[in-house]
Coordinates of N, CA and C and ligand atoms in Angstrom, one line a residue:
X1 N 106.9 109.8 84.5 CA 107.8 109.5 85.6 C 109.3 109.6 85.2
X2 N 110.0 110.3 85.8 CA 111.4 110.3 85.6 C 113.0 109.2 86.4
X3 N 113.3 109.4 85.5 CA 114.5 108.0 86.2 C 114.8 108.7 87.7
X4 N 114.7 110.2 88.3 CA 114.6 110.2 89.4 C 113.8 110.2 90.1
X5 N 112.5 110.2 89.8 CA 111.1 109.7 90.3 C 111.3 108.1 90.6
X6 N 111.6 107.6 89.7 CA 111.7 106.3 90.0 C 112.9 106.0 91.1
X7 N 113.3 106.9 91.0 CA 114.7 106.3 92.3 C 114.0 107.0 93.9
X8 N 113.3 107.7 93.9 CA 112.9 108.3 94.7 C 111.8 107.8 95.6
X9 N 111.2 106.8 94.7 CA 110.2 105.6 95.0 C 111.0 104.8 95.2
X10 N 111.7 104.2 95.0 CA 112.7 102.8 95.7 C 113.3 103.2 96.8
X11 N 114.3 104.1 96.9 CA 114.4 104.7 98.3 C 113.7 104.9 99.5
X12 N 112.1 105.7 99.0 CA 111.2 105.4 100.3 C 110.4 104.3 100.6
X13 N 110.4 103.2 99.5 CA 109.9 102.1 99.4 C 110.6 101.3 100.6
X14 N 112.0 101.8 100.3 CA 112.9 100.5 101.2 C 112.0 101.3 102.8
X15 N 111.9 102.0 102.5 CA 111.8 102.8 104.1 C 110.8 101.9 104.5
X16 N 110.0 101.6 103.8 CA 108.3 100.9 104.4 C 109.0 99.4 104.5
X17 N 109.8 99.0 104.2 CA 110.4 97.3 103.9 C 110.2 97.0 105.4
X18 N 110.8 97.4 106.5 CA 110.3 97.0 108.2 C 109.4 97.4 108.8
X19 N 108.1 97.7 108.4 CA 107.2 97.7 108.7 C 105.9 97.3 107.6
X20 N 106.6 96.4 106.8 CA 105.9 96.5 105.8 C 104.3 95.6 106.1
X21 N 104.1 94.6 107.2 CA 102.7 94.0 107.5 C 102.0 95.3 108.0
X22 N 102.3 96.2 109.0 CA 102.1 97.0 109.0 C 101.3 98.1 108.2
X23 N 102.0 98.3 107.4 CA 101.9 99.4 106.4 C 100.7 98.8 105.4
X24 N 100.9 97.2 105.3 CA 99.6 96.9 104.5 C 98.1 96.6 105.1
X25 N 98.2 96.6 106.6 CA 97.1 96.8 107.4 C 96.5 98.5 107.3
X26 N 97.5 99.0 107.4 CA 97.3 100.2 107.3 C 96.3 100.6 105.8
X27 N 96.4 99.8 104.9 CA 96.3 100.6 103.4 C 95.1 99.8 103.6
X28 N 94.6 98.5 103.9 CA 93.3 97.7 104.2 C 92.5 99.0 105.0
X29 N 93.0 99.1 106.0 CA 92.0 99.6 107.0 C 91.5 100.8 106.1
X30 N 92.4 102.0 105.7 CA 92.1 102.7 105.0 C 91.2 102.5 103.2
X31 N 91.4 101.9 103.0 CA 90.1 101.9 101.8 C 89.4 101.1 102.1
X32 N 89.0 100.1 103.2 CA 88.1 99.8 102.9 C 87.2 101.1 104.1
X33 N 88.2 102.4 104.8 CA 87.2 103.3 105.1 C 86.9 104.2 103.8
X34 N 87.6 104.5 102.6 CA 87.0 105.1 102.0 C 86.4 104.8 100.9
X35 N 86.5 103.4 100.2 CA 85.6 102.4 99.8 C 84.7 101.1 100.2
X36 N 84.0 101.6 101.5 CA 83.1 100.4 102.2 C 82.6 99.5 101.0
X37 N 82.5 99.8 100.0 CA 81.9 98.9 99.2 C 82.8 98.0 98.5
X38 N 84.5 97.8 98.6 CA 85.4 97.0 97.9 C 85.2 95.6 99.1
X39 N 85.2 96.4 100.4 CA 85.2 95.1 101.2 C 85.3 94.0 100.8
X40 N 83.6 93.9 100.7 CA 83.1 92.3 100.3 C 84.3 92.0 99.1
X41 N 84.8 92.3 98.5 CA 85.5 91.5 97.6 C 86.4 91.0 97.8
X42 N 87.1 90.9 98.9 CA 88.2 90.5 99.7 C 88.0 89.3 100.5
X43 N 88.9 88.3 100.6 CA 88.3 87.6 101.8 C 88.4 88.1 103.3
X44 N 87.7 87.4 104.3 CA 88.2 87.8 105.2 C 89.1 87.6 106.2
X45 N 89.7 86.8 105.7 CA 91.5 86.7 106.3 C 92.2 87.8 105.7
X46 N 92.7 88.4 105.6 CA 93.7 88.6 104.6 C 95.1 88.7 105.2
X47 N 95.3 87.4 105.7 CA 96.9 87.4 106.5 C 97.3 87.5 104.8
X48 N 97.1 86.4 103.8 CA 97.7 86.2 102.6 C 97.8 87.5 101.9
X49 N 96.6 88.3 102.1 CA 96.7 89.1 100.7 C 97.4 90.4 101.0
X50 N 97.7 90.4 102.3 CA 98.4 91.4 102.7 C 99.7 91.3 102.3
X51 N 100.5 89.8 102.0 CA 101.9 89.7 101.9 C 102.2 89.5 100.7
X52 N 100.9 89.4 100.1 CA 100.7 89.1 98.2 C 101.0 90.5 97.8
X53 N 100.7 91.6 98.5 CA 100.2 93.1 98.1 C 101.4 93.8 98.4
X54 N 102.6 93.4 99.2 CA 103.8 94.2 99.4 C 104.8 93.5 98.5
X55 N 104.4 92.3 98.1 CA 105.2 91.2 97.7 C 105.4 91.9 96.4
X56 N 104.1 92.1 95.8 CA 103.8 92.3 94.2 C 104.3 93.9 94.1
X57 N 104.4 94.7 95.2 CA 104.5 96.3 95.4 C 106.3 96.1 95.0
X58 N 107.0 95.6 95.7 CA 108.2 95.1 95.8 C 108.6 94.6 94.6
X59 N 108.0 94.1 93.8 CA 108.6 93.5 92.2 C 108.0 95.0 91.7
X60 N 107.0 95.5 91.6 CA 106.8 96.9 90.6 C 108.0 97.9 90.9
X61 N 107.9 98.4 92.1 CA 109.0 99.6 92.5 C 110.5 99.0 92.0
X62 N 110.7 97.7 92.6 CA 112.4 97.6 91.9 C 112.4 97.5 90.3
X63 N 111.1 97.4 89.9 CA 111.1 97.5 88.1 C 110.9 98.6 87.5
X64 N 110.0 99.9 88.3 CA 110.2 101.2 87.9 C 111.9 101.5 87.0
X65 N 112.7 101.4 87.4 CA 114.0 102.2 87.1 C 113.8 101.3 85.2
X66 N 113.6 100.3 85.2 CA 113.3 99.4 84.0 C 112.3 98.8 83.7
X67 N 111.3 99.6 83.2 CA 109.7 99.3 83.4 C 109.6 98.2 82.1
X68 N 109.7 98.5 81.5 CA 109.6 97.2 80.1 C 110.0 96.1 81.3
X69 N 110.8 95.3 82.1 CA 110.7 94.4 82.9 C 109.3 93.8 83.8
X70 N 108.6 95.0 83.7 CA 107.9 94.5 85.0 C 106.4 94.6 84.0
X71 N 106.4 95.1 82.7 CA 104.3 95.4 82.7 C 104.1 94.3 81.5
X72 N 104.8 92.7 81.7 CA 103.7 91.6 81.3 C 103.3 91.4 82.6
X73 N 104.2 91.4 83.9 CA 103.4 91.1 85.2 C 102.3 92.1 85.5
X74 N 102.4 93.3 85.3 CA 101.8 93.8 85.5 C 100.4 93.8 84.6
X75 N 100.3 93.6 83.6 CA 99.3 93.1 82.6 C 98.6 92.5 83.4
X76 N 99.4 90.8 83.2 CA 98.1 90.1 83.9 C 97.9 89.8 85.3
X77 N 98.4 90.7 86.0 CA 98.1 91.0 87.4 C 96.5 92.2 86.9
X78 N 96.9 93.1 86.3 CA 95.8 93.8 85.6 C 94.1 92.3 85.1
X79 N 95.0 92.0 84.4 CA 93.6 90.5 83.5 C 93.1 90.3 85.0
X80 N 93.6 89.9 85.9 CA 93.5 89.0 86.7 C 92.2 89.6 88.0
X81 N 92.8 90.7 87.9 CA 91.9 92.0 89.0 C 90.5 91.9 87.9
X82 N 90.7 92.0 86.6 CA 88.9 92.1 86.1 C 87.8 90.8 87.2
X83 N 88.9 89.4 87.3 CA 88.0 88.4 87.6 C 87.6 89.0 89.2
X84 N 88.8 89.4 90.3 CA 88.2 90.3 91.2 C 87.2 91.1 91.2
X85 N 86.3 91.2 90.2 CA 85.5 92.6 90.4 C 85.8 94.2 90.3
X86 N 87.5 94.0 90.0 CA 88.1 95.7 89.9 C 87.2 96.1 88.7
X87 N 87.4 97.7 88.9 CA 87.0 98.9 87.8 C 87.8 99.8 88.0
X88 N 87.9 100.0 86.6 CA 88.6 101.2 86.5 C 88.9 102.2 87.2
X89 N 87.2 102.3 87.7 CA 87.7 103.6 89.2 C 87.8 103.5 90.1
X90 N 88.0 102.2 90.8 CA 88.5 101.8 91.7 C 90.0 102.0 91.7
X91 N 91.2 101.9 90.8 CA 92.2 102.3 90.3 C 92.7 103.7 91.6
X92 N 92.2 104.8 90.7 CA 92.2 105.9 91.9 C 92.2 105.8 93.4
X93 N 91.1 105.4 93.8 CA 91.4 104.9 95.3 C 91.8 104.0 95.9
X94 N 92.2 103.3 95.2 CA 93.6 102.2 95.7 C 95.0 103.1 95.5
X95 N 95.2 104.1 95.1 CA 95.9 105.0 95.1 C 96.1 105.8 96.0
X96 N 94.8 106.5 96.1 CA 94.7 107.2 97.3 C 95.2 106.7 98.9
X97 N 94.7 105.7 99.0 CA 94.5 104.9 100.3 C 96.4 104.5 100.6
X98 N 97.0 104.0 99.1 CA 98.5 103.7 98.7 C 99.0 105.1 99.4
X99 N 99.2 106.1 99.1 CA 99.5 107.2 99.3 C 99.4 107.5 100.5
X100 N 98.1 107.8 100.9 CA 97.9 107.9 102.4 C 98.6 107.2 103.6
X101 N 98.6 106.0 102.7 CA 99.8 105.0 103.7 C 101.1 105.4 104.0
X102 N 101.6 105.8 102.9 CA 103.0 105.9 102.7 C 103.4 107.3 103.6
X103 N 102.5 108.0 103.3 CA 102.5 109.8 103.9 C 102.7 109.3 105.8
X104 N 101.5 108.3 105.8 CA 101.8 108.2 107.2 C 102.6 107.1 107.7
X105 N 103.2 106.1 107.2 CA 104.3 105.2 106.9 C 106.0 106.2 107.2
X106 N 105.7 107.1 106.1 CA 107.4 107.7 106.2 C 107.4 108.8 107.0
X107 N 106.0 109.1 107.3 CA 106.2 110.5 108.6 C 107.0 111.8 108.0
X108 N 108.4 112.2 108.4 CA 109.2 113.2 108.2 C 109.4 113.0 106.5
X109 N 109.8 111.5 106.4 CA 110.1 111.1 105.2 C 109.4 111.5 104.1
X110 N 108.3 111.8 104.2 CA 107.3 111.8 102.8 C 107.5 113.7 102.6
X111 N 108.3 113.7 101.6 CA 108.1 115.2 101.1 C 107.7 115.3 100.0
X112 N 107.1 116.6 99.2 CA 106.5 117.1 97.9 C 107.1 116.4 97.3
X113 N 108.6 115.6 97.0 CA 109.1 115.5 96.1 C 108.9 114.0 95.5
X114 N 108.9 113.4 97.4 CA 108.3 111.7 97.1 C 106.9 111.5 96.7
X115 N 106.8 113.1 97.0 CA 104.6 112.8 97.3 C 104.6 112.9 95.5
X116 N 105.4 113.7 95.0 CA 105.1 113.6 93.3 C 105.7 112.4 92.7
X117 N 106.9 111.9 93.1 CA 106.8 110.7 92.7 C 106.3 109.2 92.7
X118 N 105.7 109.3 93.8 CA 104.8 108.2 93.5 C 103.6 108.4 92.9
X119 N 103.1 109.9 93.4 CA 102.2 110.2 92.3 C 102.1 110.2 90.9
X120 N 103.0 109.7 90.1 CA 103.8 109.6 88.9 C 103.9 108.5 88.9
X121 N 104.4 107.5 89.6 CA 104.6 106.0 89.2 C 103.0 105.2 89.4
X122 N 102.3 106.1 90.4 CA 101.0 105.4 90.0 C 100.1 105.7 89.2
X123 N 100.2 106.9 88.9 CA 99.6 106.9 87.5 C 99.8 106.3 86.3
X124 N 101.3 106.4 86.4 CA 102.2 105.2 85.1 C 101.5 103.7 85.0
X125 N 101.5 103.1 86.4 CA 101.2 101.9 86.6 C 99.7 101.7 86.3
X126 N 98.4 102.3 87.5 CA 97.7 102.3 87.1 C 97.1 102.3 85.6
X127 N 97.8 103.4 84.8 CA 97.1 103.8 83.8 C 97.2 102.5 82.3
X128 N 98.6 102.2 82.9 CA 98.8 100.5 82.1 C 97.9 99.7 82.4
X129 N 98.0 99.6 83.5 CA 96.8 98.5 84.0 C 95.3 98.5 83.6
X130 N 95.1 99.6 83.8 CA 93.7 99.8 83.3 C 93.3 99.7 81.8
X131 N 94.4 100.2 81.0 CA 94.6 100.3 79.1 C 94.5 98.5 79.0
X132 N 95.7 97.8 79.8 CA 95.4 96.6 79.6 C 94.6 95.4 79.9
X133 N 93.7 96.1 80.7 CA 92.2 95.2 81.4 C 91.2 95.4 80.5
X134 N 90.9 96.7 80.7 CA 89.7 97.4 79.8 C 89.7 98.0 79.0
X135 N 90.8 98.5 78.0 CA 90.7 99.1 76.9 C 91.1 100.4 76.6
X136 N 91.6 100.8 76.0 CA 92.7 102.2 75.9 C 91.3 103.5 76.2
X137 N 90.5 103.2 76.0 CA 89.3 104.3 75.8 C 89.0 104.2 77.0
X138 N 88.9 103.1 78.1 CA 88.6 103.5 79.7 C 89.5 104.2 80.3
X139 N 91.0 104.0 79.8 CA 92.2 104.5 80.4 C 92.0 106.3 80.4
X140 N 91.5 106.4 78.8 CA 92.1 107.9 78.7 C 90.7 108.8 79.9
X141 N 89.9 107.8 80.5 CA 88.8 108.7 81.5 C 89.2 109.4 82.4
Ligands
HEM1 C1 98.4 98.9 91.2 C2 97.3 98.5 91.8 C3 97.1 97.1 92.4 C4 98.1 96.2 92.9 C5 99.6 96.3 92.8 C6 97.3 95.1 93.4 C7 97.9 93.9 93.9 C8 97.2 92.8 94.2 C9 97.8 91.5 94.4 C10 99.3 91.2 94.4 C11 96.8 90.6 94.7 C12 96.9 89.1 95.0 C13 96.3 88.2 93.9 C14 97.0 88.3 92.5 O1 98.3 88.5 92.4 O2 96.3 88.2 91.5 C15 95.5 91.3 94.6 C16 94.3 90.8 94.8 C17 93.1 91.5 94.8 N1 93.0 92.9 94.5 FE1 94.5 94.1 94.0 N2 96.0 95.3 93.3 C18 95.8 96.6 92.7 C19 94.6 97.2 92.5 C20 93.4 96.8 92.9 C21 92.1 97.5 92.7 C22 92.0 98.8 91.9 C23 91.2 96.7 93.2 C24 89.7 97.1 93.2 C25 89.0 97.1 94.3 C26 91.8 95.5 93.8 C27 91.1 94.5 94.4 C28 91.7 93.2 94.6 C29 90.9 92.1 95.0 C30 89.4 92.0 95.3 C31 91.8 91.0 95.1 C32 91.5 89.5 95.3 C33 91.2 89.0 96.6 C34 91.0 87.5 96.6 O3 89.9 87.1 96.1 O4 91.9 86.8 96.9 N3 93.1 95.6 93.6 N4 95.8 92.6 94.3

């Protein structure tokens, strides 16, 4: 990811900032259509975890530009997902579903350019997270 990838993600980030309950119903509804099986792992309120999930999105993106700031949180936000039940490939489609959001979140806004950078910042992120939950050898799968 490049310092303009990373700026490129904060910029359409802000864009989702007024609609952002929104935007995270949006990313619920969507994985749990393309992962019916994470459901159950969720409660079923998620007034909270929806505002936990832009909240925590919101400290990563403004840390991109200075990533050493942001991956002890992100660590053990990582530790913390093993007690959730995450896996590793789970990772990917919470990406997907992230993505999907965004494409239909920024409408005009979402071009090849933003579509590669956040594709970049979540692989970056992701790929931390997962080296630091489970082990450098799950990461490189
Ligand atoms: C970069 C990726 C991810 C981010 C930023 C993220 C963010 C969060 C946040 C902020 C919370 C609130 C609790 C806490 O802070 O510990 C949370 C909880 C949770 N996440 Fe994630 N998450 C990510 C990936 C995943 C993946 C891959 C899964 C796998 C299905 C997952 C499943 C869950 C579950 C089950 C909970 C707990 C619900 C509960 O019991 O309260 N997350 N996530």
């Amino acid at each position: 990811m490049t310092p303009e990838q990373a700026a490129l993600v904060q910029q359409s980030f802000a864009n989702v900032a007024p609609i952002s309950d929104q935007a995270a119903m949006m990313f619920y509804d969507r994985l749990f259509e393309i992962a019916p099986s994470v459901k159950a792992m969720f409660p079923s309120d998620m007034t909270e975890q929806r505002k936990k999930l832009m909240a925590t999105l919101a400290v990563v993106v403004n840390g991109l530009s200075k990533l050493d700031s942001v991956l002890p949180a992100a660590s053990a936000l990582a530790k913390r997902h093993v007690s959730y039940g995450a896996k590793p490939e789970h990772y990917p489609v919470v990406g997907s579903a992230l993505l999907w959001t965004l494409e239909k979140g920024l409408g005009a806004g979402w071009t090849p350019d933003i579509a590669d950078a956040w594709g970049a910042a979540y692989a970056t992120l992701s790929g931390f997270m997962i080296s630091e939950a489970y082990g450098q050898a799950q990461a490189a799968e």
